[in-house]
Structures are given as C-alpha cells and as structure tokens.
XYZ file of C-alpha atoms in Angstrom:
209
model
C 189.940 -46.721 -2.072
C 193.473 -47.298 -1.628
C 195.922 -44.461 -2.928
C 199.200 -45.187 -4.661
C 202.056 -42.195 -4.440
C 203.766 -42.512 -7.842
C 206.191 -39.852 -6.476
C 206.796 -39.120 -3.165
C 204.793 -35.747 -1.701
C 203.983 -35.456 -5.757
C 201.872 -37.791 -7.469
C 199.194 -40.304 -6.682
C 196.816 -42.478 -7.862
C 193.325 -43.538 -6.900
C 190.801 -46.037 -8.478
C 186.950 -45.174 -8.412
C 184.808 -48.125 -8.581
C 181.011 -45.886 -7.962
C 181.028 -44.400 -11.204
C 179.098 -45.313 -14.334
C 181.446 -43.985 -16.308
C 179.481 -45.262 -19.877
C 176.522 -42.723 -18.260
C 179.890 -40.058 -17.568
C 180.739 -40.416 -20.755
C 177.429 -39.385 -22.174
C 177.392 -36.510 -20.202
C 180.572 -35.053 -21.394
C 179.242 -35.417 -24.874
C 176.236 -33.787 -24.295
C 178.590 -30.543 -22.449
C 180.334 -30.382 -25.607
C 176.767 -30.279 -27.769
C 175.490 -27.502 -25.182
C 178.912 -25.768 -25.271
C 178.719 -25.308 -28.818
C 175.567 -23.439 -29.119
C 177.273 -20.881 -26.869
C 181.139 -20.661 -28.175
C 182.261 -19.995 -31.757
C 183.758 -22.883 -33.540
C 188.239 -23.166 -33.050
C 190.458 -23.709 -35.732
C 191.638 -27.639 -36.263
C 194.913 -27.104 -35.022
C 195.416 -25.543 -31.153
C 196.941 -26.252 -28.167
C 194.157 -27.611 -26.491
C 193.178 -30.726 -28.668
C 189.323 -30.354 -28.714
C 186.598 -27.918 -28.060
C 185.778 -28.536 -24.081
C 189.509 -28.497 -23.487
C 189.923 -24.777 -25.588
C 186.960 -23.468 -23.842
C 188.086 -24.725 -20.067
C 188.117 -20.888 -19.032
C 184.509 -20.691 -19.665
C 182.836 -23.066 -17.765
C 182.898 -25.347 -14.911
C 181.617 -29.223 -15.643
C 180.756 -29.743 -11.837
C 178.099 -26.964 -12.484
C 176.395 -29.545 -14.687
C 173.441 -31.616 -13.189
C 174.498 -35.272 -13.567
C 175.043 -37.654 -10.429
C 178.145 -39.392 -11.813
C 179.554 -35.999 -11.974
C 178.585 -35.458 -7.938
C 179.938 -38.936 -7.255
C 183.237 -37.633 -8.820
C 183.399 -34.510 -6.467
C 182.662 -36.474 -3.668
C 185.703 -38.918 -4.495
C 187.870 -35.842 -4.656
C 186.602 -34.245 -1.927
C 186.978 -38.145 0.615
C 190.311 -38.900 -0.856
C 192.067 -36.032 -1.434
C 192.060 -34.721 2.309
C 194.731 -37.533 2.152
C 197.299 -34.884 0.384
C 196.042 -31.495 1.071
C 196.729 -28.976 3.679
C 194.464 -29.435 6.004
C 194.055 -25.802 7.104
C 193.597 -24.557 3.527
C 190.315 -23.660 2.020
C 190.561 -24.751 -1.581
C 188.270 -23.950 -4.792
C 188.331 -26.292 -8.170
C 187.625 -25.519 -11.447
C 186.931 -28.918 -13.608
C 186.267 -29.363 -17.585
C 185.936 -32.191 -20.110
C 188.815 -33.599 -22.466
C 187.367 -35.078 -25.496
C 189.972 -36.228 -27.945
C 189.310 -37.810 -31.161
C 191.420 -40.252 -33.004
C 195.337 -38.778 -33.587
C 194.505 -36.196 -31.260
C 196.082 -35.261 -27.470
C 197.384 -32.626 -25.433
C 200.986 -32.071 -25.709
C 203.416 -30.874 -23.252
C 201.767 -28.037 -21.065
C 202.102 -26.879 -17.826
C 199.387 -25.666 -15.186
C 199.723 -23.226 -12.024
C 203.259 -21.579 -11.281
C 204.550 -23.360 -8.161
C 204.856 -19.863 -6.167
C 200.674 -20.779 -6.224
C 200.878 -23.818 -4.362
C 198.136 -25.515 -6.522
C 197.320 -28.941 -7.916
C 195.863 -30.848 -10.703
C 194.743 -33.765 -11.552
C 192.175 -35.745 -14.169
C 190.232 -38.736 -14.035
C 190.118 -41.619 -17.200
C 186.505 -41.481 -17.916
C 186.886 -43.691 -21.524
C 190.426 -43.814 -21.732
C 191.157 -47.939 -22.869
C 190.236 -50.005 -26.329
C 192.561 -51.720 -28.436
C 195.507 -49.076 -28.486
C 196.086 -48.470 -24.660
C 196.681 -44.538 -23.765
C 198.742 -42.796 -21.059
C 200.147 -39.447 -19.923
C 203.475 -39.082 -19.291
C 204.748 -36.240 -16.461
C 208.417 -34.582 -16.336
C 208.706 -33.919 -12.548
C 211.042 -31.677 -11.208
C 214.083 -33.940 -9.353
C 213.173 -37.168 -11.924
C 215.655 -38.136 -13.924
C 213.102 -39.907 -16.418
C 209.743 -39.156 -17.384
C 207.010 -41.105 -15.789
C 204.048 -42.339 -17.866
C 201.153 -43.566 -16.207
C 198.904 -45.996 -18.131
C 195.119 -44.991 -18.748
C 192.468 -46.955 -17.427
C 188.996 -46.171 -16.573
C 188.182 -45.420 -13.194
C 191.614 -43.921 -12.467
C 192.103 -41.180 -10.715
C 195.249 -38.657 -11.407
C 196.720 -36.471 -8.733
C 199.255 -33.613 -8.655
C 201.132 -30.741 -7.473
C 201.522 -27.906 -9.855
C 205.014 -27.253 -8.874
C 207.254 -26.964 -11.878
C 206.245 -30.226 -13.646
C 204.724 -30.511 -17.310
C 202.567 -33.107 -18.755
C 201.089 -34.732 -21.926
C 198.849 -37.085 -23.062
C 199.071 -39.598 -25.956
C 197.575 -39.208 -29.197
C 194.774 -41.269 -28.632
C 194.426 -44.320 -31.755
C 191.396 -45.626 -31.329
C 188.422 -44.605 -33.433
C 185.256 -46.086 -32.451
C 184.654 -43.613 -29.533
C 186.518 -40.233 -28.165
C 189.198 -40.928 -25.373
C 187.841 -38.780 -21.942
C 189.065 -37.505 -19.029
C 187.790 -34.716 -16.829
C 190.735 -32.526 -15.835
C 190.599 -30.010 -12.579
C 192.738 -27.600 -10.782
C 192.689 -27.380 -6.986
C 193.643 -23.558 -5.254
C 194.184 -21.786 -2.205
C 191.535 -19.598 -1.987
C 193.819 -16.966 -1.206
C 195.444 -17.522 -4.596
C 191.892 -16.547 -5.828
C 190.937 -13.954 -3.338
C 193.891 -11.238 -1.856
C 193.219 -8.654 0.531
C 189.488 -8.686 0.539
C 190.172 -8.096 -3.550
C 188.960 -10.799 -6.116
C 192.248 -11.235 -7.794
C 191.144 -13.494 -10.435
C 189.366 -12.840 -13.363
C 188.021 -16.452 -13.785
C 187.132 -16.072 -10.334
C 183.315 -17.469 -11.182
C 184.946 -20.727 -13.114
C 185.388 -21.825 -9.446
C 183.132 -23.862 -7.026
C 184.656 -24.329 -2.722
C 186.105 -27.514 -2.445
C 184.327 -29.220 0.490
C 185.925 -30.128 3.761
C 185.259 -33.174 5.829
C-alpha cells in the first residue's frame, strides 16, 4: 500500500484493499446493538453525532472478535511505522462512527499537541449517491483541506493543534462509517511508574514490527 502525505510531516493517506468492509460494516452495527444494552440512551442533539461516537470513552472496538477488525490493526500497525517514532511505545484506543442521514461530527479537536499524539479513521461505508468528506484546519494552512470519503481509505494525523469535521452525511439507505482511533506515547498514559490516565483500560499496545 502506497501512502500519500496530504501535508508534509502531518497528514497521510493509505488505501486498504484486504478488508470486507460490507462484513466491517455489520460488525459496527452489531457494537452499537451490544453497546446499547449496557449504556443509557443520549439525547438527539450532542456533540458526538451518534451513540458509538458519545460512548468512545467506554469501550475499545479492537476488543471486539471480528477478523476484519484484526486486518484493520494489522494495516495500522505495517503502515504506520512509516510516520511514527520509532523508539516510542504507543497504545490506541479505537471506536465506531455511525452517522445517520443529516448527521456528522462538527469541528472538534483531539489530544493537546504538548501530548505528541495522533489520530486518524478509516471510511468503512462512507460513498452512495451524495459523496462525503472531512475537512481539517491545520496549523500553518492557509485553507482548509477536505479529503473526499471513499471506502477503504485510510486517514492519518498528528494531534498537534489542528481541528476537524465531517460532513453531514445525505444519504439514507444505510449509516455512513468510519472507525476513528487515537495513537499515544505510552508515557502520556503511564508517568512515573503512576497510571496517569483514567481511561487507562480503553487502551490496547500498539504492536511493533
């Protein structure tokens, strides 16, 4: 897989052909069904868009047995020694985006950049006859940069002082998804022999190759 900076030392893109993204898509709906037998319901209007995306604290996907889902780790894991600091041990957290018709994520922001952290999501049903995107205000760009859904695409960031949203998504016949995930320095998570974190169990090693 070939990766694509969209902004130098900033943002990149990869394309994963080895998922079956119809059985991905599946899966995420069934998180959602289990997630609601253990979460009270949200009110219609918040932040996060849907009830996976409210509820990202609380869980992580990769803890769910599905081998799309381990195909997905192992693409992050292969391509994204590409961009990371070698001699850092990192930990991810990763949940589901399910957005219904008219509904998206406006601007938000992830990790302070003092962190040294990333993000990034990948377009598990993300096309159809209105085409979506996410757009990203990066520090030192004069315009915003939008980068056009499509499914199999992979999105990669720092968490450096940037914010992002998606687009409402206008389609009806299924939900638009994407699986989002923060990447950190262990240290970030673990200070002085101290867990410093109090979602410190939403978080799985990162593998090294």
């Amino acid at each position: 897989m070939v990766m694509k900076e969209v902004v130098e030392d900033y943002l990149w893109l990869w394309k994963f052909e080895d998922i079956d993204n119809e059985t991905l898509y599946k899966t995420c709906i069934a998180v959602d069904d289990e997630l609601r037998k253990h979460f009270p319901p949200i009110q219609d209007e918040n932040v996060y868009g849907c009830f996976t995306s409210y509820y990202h604290q609380k869980y992580n996907l990769f803890a769910f047995p599905c081998k799309e889902l381990q195909k997905l780790y192992t693409n992050l894991v292969t391509n994204f020694q590409e961009v990371l600091d070698p001699d850092t041990t990192y930990y991810v957290r990763c949940w589901a985006n399910l957005f219904d018709k008219d509904m998206n994520i406006d601007w938000h922001s992830h990790w302070a950049p003092e962190y040294k952290t990333y993000h990034g999501f990948y377009c598990v049903n993300s096309e159809g006859e209105h085409p979506s995107h996410t757009d990203y205000d990066i520090p030192g760009q004069k315009d915003i940069i939008r980068v056009m859904s499509e499914d199999g695409l992979c999105v990669f960031g720092k968490s450096d002082g940037d914010g992002h949203r998606s687009s409402e998504w206008l389609n009806d016949d299924k939900y638009r998804v994407t699986i989002a995930f923060d990447i950190i320095p262990v240290e970030v998570l673990r200070k002085q022999e101290k867990f410093t974190h109090n979602l410190i169990h939403n978080y799985i090693p990162l593998a090294k190759i």
